[in-house]
PDB file of C-alpha atoms in Angstrom:
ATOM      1  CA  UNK V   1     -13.168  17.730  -6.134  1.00  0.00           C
ATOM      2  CA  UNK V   2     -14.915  20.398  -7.526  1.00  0.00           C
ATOM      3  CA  UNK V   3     -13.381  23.129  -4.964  1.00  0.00           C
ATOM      4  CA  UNK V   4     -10.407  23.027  -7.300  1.00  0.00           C
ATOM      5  CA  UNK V   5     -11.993  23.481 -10.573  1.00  0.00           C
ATOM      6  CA  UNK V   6     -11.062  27.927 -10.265  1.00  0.00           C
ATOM      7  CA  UNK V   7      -8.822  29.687  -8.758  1.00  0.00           C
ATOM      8  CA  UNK V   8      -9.672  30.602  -5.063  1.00  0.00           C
ATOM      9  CA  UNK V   9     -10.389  34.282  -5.746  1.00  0.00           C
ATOM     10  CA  UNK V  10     -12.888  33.946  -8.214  1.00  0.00           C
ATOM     11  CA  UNK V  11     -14.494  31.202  -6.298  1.00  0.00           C
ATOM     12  CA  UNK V  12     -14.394  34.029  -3.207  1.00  0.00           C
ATOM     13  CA  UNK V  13     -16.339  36.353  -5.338  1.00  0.00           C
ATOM     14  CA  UNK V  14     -18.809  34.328  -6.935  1.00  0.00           C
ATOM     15  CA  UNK V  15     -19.612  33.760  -2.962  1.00  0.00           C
ATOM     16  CA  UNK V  16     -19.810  37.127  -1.892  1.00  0.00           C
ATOM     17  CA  UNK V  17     -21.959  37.438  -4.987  1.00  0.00           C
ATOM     18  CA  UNK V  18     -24.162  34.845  -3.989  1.00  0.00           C
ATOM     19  CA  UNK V  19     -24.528  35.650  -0.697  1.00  0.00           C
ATOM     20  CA  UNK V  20     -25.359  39.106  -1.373  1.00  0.00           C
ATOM     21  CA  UNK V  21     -28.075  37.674  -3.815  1.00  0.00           C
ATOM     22  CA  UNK V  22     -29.733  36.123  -0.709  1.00  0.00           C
ATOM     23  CA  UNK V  23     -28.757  32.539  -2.382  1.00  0.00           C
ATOM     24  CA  UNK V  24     -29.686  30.054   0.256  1.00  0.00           C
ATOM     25  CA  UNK V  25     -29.471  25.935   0.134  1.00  0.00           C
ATOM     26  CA  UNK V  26     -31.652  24.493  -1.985  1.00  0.00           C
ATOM     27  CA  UNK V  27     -32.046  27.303  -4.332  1.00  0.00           C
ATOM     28  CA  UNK V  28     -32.045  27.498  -8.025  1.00  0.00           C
ATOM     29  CA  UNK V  29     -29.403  30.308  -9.444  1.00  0.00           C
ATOM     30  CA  UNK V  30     -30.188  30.514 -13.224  1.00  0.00           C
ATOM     31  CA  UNK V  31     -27.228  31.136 -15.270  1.00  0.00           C
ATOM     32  CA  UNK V  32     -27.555  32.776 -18.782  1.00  0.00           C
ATOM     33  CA  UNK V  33     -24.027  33.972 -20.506  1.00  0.00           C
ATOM     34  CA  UNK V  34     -21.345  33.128 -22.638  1.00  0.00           C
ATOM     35  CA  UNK V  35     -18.749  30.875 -21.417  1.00  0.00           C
ATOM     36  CA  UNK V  36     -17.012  32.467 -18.649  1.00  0.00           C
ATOM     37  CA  UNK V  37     -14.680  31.441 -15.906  1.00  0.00           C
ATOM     38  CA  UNK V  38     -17.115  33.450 -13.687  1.00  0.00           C
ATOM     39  CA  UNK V  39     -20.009  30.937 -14.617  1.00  0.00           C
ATOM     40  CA  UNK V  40     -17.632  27.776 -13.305  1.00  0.00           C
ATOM     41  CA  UNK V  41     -17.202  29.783 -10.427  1.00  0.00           C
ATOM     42  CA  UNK V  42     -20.266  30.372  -9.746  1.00  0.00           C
ATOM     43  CA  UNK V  43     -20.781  26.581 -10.100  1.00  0.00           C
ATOM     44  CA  UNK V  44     -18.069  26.069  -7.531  1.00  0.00           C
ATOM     45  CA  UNK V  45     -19.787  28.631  -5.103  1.00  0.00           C
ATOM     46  CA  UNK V  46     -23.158  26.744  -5.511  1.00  0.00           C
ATOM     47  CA  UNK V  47     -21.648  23.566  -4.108  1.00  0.00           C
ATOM     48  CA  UNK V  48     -20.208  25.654  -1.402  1.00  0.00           C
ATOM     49  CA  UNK V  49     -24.135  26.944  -0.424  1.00  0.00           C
ATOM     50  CA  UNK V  50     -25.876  23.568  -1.139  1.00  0.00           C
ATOM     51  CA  UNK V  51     -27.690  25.574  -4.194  1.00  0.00           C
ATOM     52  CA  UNK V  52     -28.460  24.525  -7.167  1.00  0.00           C
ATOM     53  CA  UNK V  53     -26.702  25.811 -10.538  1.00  0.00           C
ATOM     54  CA  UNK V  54     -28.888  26.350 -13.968  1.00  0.00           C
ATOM     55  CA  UNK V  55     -26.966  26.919 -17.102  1.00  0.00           C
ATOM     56  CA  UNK V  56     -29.314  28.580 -20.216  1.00  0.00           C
ATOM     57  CA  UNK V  57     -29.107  28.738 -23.477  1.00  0.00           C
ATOM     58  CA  UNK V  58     -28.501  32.511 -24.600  1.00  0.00           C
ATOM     59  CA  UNK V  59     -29.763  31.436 -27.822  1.00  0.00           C
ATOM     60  CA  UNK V  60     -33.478  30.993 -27.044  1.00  0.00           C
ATOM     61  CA  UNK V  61     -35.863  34.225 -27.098  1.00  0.00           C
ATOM     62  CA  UNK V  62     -36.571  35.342 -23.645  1.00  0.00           C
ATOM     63  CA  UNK V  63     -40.180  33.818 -23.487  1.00  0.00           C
ATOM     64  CA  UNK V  64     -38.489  30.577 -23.865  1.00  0.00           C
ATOM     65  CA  UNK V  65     -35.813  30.979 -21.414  1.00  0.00           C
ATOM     66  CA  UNK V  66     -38.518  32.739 -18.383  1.00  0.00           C
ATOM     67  CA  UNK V  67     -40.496  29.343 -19.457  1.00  0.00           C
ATOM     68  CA  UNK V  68     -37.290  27.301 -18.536  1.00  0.00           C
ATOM     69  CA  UNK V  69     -36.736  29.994 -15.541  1.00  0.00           C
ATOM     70  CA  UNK V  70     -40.149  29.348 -14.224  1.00  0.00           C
ATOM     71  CA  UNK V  71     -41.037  25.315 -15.056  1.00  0.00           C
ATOM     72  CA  UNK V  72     -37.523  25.005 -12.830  1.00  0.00           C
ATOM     73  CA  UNK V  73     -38.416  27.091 -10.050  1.00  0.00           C
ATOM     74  CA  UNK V  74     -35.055  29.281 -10.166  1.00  0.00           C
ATOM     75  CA  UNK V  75     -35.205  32.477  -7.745  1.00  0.00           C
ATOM     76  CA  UNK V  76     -32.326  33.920  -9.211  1.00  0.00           C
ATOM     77  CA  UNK V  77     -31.167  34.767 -12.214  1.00  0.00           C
ATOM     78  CA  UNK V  78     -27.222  36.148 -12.584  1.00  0.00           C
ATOM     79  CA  UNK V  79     -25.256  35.946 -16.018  1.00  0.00           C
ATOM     80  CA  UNK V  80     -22.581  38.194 -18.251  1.00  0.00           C
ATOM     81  CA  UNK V  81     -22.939  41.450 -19.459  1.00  0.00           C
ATOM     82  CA  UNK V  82     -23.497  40.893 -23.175  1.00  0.00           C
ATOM     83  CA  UNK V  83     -26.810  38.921 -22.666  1.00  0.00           C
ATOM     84  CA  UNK V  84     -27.851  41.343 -20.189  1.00  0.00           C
ATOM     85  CA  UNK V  85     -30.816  42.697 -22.667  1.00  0.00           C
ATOM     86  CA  UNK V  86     -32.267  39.296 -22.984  1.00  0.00           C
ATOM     87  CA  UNK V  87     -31.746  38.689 -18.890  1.00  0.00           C
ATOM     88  CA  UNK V  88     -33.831  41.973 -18.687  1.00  0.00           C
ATOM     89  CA  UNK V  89     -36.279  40.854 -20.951  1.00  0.00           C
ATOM     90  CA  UNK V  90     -36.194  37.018 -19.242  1.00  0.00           C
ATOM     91  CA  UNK V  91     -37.081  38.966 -15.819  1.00  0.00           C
ATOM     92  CA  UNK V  92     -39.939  40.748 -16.945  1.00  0.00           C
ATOM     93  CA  UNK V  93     -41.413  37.709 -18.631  1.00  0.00           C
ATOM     94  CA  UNK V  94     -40.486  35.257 -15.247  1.00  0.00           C
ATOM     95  CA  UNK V  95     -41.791  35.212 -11.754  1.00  0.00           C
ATOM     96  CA  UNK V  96     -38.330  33.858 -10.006  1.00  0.00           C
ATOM     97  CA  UNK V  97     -39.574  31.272  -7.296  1.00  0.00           C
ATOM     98  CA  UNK V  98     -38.980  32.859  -3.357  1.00  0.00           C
ATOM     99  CA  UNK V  99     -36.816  30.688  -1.244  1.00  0.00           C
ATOM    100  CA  UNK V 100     -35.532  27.187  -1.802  1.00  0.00           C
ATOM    101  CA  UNK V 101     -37.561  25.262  -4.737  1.00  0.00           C
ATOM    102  CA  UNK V 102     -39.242  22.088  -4.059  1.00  0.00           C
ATOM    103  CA  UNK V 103     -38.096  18.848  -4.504  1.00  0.00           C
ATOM    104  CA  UNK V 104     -34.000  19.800  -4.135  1.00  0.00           C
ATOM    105  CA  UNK V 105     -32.070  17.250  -2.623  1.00  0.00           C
ATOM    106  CA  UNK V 106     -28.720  18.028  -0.507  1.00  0.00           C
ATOM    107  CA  UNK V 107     -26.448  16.188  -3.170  1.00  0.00           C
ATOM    108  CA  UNK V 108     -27.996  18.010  -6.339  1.00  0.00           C
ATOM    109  CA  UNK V 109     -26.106  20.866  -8.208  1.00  0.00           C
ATOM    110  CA  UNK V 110     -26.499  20.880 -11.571  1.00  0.00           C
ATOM    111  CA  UNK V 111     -29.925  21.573 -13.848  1.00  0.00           C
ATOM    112  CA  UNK V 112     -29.961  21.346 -17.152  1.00  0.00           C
ATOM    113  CA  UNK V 113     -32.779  21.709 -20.105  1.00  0.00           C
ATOM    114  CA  UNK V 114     -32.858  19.589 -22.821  1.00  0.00           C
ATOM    115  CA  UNK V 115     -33.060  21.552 -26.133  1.00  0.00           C
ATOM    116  CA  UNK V 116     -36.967  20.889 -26.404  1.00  0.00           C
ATOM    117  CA  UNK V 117     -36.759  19.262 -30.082  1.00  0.00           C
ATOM    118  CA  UNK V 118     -40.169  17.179 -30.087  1.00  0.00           C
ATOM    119  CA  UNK V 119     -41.570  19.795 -27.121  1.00  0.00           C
ATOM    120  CA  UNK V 120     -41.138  21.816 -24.160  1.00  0.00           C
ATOM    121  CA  UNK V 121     -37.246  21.909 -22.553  1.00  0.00           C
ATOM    122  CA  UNK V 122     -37.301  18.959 -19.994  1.00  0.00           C
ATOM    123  CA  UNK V 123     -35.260  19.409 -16.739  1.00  0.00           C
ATOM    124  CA  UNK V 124     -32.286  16.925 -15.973  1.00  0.00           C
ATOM    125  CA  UNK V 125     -30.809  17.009 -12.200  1.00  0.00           C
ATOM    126  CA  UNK V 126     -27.233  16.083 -11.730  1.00  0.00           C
ATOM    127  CA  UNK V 127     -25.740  15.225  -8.019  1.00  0.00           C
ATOM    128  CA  UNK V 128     -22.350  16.144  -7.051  1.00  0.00           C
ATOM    129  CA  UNK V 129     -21.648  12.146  -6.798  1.00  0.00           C
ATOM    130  CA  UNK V 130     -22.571  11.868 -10.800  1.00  0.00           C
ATOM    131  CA  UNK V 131     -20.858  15.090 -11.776  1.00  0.00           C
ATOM    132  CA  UNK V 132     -17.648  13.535  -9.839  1.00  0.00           C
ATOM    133  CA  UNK V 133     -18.382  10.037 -11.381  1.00  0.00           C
ATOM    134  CA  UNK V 134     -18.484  11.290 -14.841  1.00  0.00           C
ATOM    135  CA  UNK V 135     -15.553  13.338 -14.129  1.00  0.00           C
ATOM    136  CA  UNK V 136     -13.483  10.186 -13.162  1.00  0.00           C
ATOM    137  CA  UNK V 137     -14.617   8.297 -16.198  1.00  0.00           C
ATOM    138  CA  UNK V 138     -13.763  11.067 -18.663  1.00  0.00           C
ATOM    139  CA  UNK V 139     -10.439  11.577 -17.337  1.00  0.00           C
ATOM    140  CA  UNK V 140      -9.615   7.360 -17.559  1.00  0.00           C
ATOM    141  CA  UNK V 141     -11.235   7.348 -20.963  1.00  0.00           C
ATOM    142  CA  UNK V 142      -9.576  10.203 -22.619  1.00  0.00           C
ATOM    143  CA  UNK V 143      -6.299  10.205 -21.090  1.00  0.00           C
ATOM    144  CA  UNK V 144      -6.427  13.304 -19.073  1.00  0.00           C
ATOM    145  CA  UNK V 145      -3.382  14.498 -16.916  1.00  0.00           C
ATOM    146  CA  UNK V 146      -2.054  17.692 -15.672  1.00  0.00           C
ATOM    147  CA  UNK V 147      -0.260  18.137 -18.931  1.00  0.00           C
ATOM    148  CA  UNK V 148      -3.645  17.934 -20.749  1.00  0.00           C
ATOM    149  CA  UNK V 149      -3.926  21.408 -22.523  1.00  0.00           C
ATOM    150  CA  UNK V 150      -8.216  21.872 -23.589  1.00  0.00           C
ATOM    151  CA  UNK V 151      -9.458  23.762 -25.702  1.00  0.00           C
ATOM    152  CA  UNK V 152     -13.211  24.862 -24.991  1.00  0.00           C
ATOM    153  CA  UNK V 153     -15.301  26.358 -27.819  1.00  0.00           C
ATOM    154  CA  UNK V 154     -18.589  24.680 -26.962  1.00  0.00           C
ATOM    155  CA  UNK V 155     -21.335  26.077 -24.696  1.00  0.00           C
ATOM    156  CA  UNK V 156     -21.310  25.576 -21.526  1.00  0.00           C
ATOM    157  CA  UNK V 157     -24.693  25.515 -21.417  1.00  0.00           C
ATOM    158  CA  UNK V 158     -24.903  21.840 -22.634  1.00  0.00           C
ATOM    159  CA  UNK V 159     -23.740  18.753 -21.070  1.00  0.00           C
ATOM    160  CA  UNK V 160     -20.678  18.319 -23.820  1.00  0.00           C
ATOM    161  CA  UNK V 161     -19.117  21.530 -23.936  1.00  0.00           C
ATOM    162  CA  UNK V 162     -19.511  21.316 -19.953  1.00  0.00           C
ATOM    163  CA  UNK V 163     -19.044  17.874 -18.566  1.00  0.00           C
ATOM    164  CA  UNK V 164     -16.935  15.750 -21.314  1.00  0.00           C
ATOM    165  CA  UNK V 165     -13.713  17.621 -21.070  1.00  0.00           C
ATOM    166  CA  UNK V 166     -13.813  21.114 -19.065  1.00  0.00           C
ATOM    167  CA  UNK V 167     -14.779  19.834 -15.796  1.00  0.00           C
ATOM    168  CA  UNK V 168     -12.770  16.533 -16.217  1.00  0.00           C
ATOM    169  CA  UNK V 169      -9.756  18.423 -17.205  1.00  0.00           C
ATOM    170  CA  UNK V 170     -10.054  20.895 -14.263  1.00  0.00           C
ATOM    171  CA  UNK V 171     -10.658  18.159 -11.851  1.00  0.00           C
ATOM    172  CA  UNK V 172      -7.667  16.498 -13.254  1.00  0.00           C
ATOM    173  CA  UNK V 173      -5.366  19.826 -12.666  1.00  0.00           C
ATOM    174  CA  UNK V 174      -4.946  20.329 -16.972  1.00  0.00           C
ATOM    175  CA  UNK V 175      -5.192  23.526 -18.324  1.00  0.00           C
ATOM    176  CA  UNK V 176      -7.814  25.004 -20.035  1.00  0.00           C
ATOM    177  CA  UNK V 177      -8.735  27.618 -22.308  1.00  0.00           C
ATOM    178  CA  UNK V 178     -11.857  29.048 -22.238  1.00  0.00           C
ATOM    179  CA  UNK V 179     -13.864  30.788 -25.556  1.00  0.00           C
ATOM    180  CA  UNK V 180     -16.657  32.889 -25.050  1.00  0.00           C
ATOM    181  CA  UNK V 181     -18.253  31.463 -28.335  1.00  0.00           C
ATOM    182  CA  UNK V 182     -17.002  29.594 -31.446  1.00  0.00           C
ATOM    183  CA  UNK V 183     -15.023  31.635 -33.256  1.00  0.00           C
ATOM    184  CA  UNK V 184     -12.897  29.985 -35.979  1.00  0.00           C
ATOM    185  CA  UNK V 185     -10.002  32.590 -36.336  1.00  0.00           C
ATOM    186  CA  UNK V 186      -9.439  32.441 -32.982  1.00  0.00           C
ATOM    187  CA  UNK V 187      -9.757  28.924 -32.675  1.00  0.00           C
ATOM    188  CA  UNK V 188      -6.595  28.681 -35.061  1.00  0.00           C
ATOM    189  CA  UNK V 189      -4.694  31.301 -33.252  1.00  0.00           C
ATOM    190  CA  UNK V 190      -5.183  29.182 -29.770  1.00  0.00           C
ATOM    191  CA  UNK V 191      -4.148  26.120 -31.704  1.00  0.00           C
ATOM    192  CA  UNK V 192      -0.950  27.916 -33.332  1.00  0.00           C
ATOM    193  CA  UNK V 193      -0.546  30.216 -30.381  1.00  0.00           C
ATOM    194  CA  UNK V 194      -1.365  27.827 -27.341  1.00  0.00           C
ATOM    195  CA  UNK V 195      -0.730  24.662 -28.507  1.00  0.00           C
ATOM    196  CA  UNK V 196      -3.789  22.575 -27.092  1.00  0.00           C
ATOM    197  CA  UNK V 197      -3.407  18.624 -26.783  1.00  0.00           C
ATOM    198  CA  UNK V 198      -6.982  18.397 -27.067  1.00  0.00           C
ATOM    199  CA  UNK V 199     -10.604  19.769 -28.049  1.00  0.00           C
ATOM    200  CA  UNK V 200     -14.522  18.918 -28.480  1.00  0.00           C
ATOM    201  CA  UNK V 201     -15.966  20.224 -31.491  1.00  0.00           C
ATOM    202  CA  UNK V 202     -19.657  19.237 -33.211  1.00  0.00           C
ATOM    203  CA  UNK V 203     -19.587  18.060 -36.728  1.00  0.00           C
ATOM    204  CA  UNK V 204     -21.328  21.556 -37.765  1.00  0.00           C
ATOM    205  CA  UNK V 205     -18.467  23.169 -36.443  1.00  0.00           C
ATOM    206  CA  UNK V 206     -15.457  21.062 -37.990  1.00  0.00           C
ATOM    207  CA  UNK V 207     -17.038  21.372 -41.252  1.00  0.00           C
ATOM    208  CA  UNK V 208     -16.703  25.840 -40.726  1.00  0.00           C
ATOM    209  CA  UNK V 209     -12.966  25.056 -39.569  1.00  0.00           C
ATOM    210  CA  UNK V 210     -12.110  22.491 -42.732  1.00  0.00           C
ATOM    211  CA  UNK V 211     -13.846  24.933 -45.098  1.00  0.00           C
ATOM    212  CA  UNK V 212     -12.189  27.901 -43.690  1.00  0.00           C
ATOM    213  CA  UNK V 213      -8.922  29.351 -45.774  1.00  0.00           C
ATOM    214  CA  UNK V 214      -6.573  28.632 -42.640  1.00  0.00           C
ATOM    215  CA  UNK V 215      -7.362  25.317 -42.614  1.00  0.00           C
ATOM    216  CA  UNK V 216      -4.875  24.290 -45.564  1.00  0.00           C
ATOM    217  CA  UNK V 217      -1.946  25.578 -43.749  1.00  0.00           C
ATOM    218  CA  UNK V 218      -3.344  25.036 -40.672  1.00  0.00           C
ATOM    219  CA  UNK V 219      -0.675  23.958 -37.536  1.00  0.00           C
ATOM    220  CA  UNK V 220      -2.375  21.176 -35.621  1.00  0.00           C
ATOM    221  CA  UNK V 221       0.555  18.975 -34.589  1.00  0.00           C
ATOM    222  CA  UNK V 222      -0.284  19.593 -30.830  1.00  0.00           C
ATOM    223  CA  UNK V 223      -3.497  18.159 -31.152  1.00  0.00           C
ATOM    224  CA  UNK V 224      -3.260  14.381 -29.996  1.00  0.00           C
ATOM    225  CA  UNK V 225      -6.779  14.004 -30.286  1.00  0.00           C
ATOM    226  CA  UNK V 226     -10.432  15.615 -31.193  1.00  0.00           C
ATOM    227  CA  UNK V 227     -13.703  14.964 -29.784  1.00  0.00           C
ATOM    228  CA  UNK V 228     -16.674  15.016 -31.792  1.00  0.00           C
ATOM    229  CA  UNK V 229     -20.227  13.459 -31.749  1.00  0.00           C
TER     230      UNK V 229
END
């Protein structure tokens, strides 16, 4: 399922990458960038080596994220090149685990921190059978078909912007268009310009784009439906 989420070239080099990382099975590859197509690749690739992928949030100080880094037992830490201060700054702070972490098991692929409201970021492991399950479920529940068009402005980093319509809608074979970050002028030009059928947006965020001076003459006719929550 998941081999199809990229195209094949970028799922090649995220490999090579890998690979040349001395990624093994088991191990914990700690992923700290905007959203990227590289970073879903990267996911893909992880599958591929039995490894383990772990998204972070760019928006924590680097004594958070080596905290995350370390408590997870990640012994490798790749990313995008506008973060790459803070990834400097995470590596001095971290000691990245050698070899395969403990307690991995050969179905698990996905780690990710809880924000750490009421105390330190907890770690949540997802299995290839739950990403695949949830995958299945979003696509019945929401509709989603090859003529899906997405719209992804949310992190990656969380479980939303990730796992309740990206990966559904590329498991499904729909398109989808990829933001780096929330921005809201060029969320409008995608929705004039691109015409998506769908997209996942926070409250916080809907309240920017209804407040915004585009909104009032605003084209949204493609958009059959919006997520929030």
């Amino acid at each position: 399922m998941f081999e199809r989420l990229v195209p094949a070239v970028l799922t090649e080099s995220a490999l090579q990458h890998l690979r040349h990382d001395g990624v093994q099975r088991g191990a914990i590859v700690a992923w700290l960038g905007h959203n990227s197509w590289d970073m879903l690749a990267t996911l893909v690739a992880c599958e591929r080596i039995g490894a383990v992928l772990l998204p972070l949030n760019w928006r924590l100080a680097a004594p958070e994220l080596a905290h995350i880094v370390e408590h997870a037992g990640a012994g490798h830490l790749l990313g995008t090149p506008e973060v790459a201060a803070l990834a400097g700054d995470v590596l001095t702070a971290a000691a990245l685990a050698a070899g395969p972490a403990q307690g991995v098991q050969d179905d698990d692929l996905l780690l990710v921190y809880t924000s750490g409201t009421t105390g330190q970021p907890k770690g949540a492991m997802h299995t290839r059978a739950g990403l695949q399950a949830n995958a299945a479920a979003a696509i019945a529940a929401q509709g989603i078909n090859a003529r899906t068009r997405v719209l992804t402005v949310l992190p990656l980093f969380h479980m939303g912007g990730l796992c309740i319509q990206t990966l559904p809608a590329l498991a499904a074979g729909a398109k989808v268009a990829l933001h780096p970050r929330f921005d809201a002028v060029r969320w409008f030009d995608d929705v004039a310009a691109w015409r998506p059928t769908t997209t996942l947006l926070v409250p916080a965020l809907m309240k920017i784009l209804t407040e915004h001076p585009r909104w009032r003459d605003a084209d949204l006719s493609s958009l059959q439906f919006v997520n929030s929550g």
